[in-house]
């Protein structure tokens, strides 16, 4: 694991300290790594949606209902498709 030195603004540092003090995380490093994992997961979801939208734009119109499209999208995000 690589070590990094980073600086935080006062409000962000206080928030990090509060999270660690509340025993939500054992260290600032653990918290920052968790935030990065969450951001990476969110980015993967955004990329997936973007790819689906681009594919849809290229394929033309659909006769599927909004509800059906939403159901399929949620199932796919949850790994059920």
Coordinates of C-alpha atoms in Angstrom, one line a residue, residues 27-71:
X27 CA -8.7 6.2 11.0
X28 CA -8.8 9.0 8.5
X29 CA -7.0 6.7 6.0
X30 CA -9.8 4.1 6.3
X31 CA -12.4 6.8 5.8
X32 CA -10.6 8.4 2.8
X33 CA -10.2 4.9 1.2
X34 CA -13.9 4.2 1.7
X35 CA -14.8 7.5 0.1
X36 CA -12.6 6.7 -2.9
X37 CA -14.2 3.3 -3.2
X38 CA -17.7 4.9 -3.1
X39 CA -16.6 7.5 -5.8
X40 CA -15.2 4.7 -8.0
X41 CA -18.4 2.7 -7.7
X42 CA -20.5 5.8 -8.5
X43 CA -18.3 6.6 -11.5
X44 CA -18.7 3.0 -12.8
X45 CA -22.5 3.4 -12.5
X46 CA -22.3 6.8 -14.4
X47 CA -20.2 5.2 -17.1
X48 CA -22.7 2.4 -17.4
X49 CA -25.6 4.7 -17.8
X50 CA -23.7 6.9 -20.3
X51 CA -22.8 3.8 -22.4
X52 CA -26.5 2.7 -22.3
X53 CA -27.6 6.1 -23.3
X54 CA -25.1 6.3 -26.2
X55 CA -26.2 2.8 -27.4
X56 CA -29.8 3.8 -27.1
X57 CA -29.3 7.0 -29.1
X58 CA -27.6 5.0 -31.9
X59 CA -30.3 2.3 -32.0
X60 CA -33.3 4.6 -32.4
X61 CA -36.6 4.6 -30.6
X62 CA -38.1 1.9 -28.4
X63 CA -41.7 0.8 -27.8
X64 CA -40.8 -0.2 -24.2
X65 CA -42.6 1.8 -21.5
X66 CA -40.7 4.1 -19.1
X67 CA -41.6 1.7 -16.3
X68 CA -40.1 -1.3 -18.1
X69 CA -36.9 0.6 -19.0
X70 CA -36.5 1.7 -15.4
X71 CA -37.1 -1.8 -14.1

